[in-house]
C-alpha positions as CSV (number, residue, x, y, z in Angstrom):
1,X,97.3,131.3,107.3
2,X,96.5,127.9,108.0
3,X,97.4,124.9,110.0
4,X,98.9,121.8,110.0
5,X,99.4,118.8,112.8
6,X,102.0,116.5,113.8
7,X,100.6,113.8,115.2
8,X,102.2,110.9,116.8
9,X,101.3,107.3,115.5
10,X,101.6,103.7,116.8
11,X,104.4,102.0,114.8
12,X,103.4,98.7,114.9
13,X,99.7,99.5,113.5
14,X,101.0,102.1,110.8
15,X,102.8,99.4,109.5
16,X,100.1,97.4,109.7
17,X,97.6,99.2,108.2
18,X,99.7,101.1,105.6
19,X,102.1,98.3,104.8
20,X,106.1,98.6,105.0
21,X,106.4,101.1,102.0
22,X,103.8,104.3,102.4
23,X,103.0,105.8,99.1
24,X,104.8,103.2,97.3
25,X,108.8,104.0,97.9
26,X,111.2,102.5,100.4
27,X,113.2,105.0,102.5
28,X,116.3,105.9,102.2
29,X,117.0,105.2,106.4
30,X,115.1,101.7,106.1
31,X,112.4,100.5,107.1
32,X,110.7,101.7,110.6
33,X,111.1,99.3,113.6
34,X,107.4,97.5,113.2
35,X,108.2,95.7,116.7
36,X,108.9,98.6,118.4
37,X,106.0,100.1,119.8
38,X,108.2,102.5,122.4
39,X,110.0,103.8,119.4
40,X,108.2,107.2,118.5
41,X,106.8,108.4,115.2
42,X,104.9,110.9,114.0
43,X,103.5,112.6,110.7
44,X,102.4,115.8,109.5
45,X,98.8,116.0,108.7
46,X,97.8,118.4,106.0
47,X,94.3,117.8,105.3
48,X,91.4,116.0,106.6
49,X,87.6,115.4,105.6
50,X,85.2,113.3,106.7
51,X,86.4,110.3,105.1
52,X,90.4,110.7,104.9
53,X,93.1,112.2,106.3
54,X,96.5,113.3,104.5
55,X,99.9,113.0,106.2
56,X,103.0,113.5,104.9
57,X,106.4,111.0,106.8
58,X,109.6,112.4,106.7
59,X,110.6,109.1,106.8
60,X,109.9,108.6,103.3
61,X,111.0,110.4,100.5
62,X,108.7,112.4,98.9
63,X,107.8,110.8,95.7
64,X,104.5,109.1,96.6
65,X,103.2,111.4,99.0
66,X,100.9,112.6,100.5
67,X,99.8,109.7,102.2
68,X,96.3,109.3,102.3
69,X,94.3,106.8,104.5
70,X,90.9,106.5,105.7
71,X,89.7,108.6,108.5
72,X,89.1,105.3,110.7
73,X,92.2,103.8,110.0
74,X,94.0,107.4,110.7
75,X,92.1,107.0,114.1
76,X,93.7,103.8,114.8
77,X,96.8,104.7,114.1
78,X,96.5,107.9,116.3
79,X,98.7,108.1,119.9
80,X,96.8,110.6,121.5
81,X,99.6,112.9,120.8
82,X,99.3,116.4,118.8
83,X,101.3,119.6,118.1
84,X,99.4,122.3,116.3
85,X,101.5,124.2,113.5
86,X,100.2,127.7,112.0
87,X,101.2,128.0,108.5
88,X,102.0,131.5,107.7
């Protein structure tokens, strides 16, 4: 077992803090809508410490991730929003 979050993140500061292109390659669908702080997102985190947190987007392609941030710019980032996910 094991468990994994998806966790809804503010657009506008995602793209703000981890640029246009997360891990490096541009999606397939475009990029997400910066402005658009009412349009939701959210990532799947896989792992966290005490200094980082890794996420994987579904918006990207795989190639380049997981995404890794800081913890305190993870925590920026962060809605409010969670969904726990066991892993069997």
């Amino acid at each position: 077992g094991g468990l994994c979050l998806v966790v809804r993140v503010c657009l506008p500061l995602y793209v703000k803090l981890c640029g246009p292109r997360p891990g490096g390659a541009p999606s397939r669908h475009g990029y997400v809508a910066p402005g658009d702080a009412g349009v939701p997102h959210a990532v799947l985190v896989v792992e966290a410490s005490d200094d980082a947190v890794a996420f994987l987007d579904p918006w990207y392609p795989a190639r380049g991730q997981p995404i890794v941030v800081k913890r305190e710019t993870f925590v920026q980032m962060f809605m409010g929003e969670v969904i726990r996910v066991p892993l069997r």
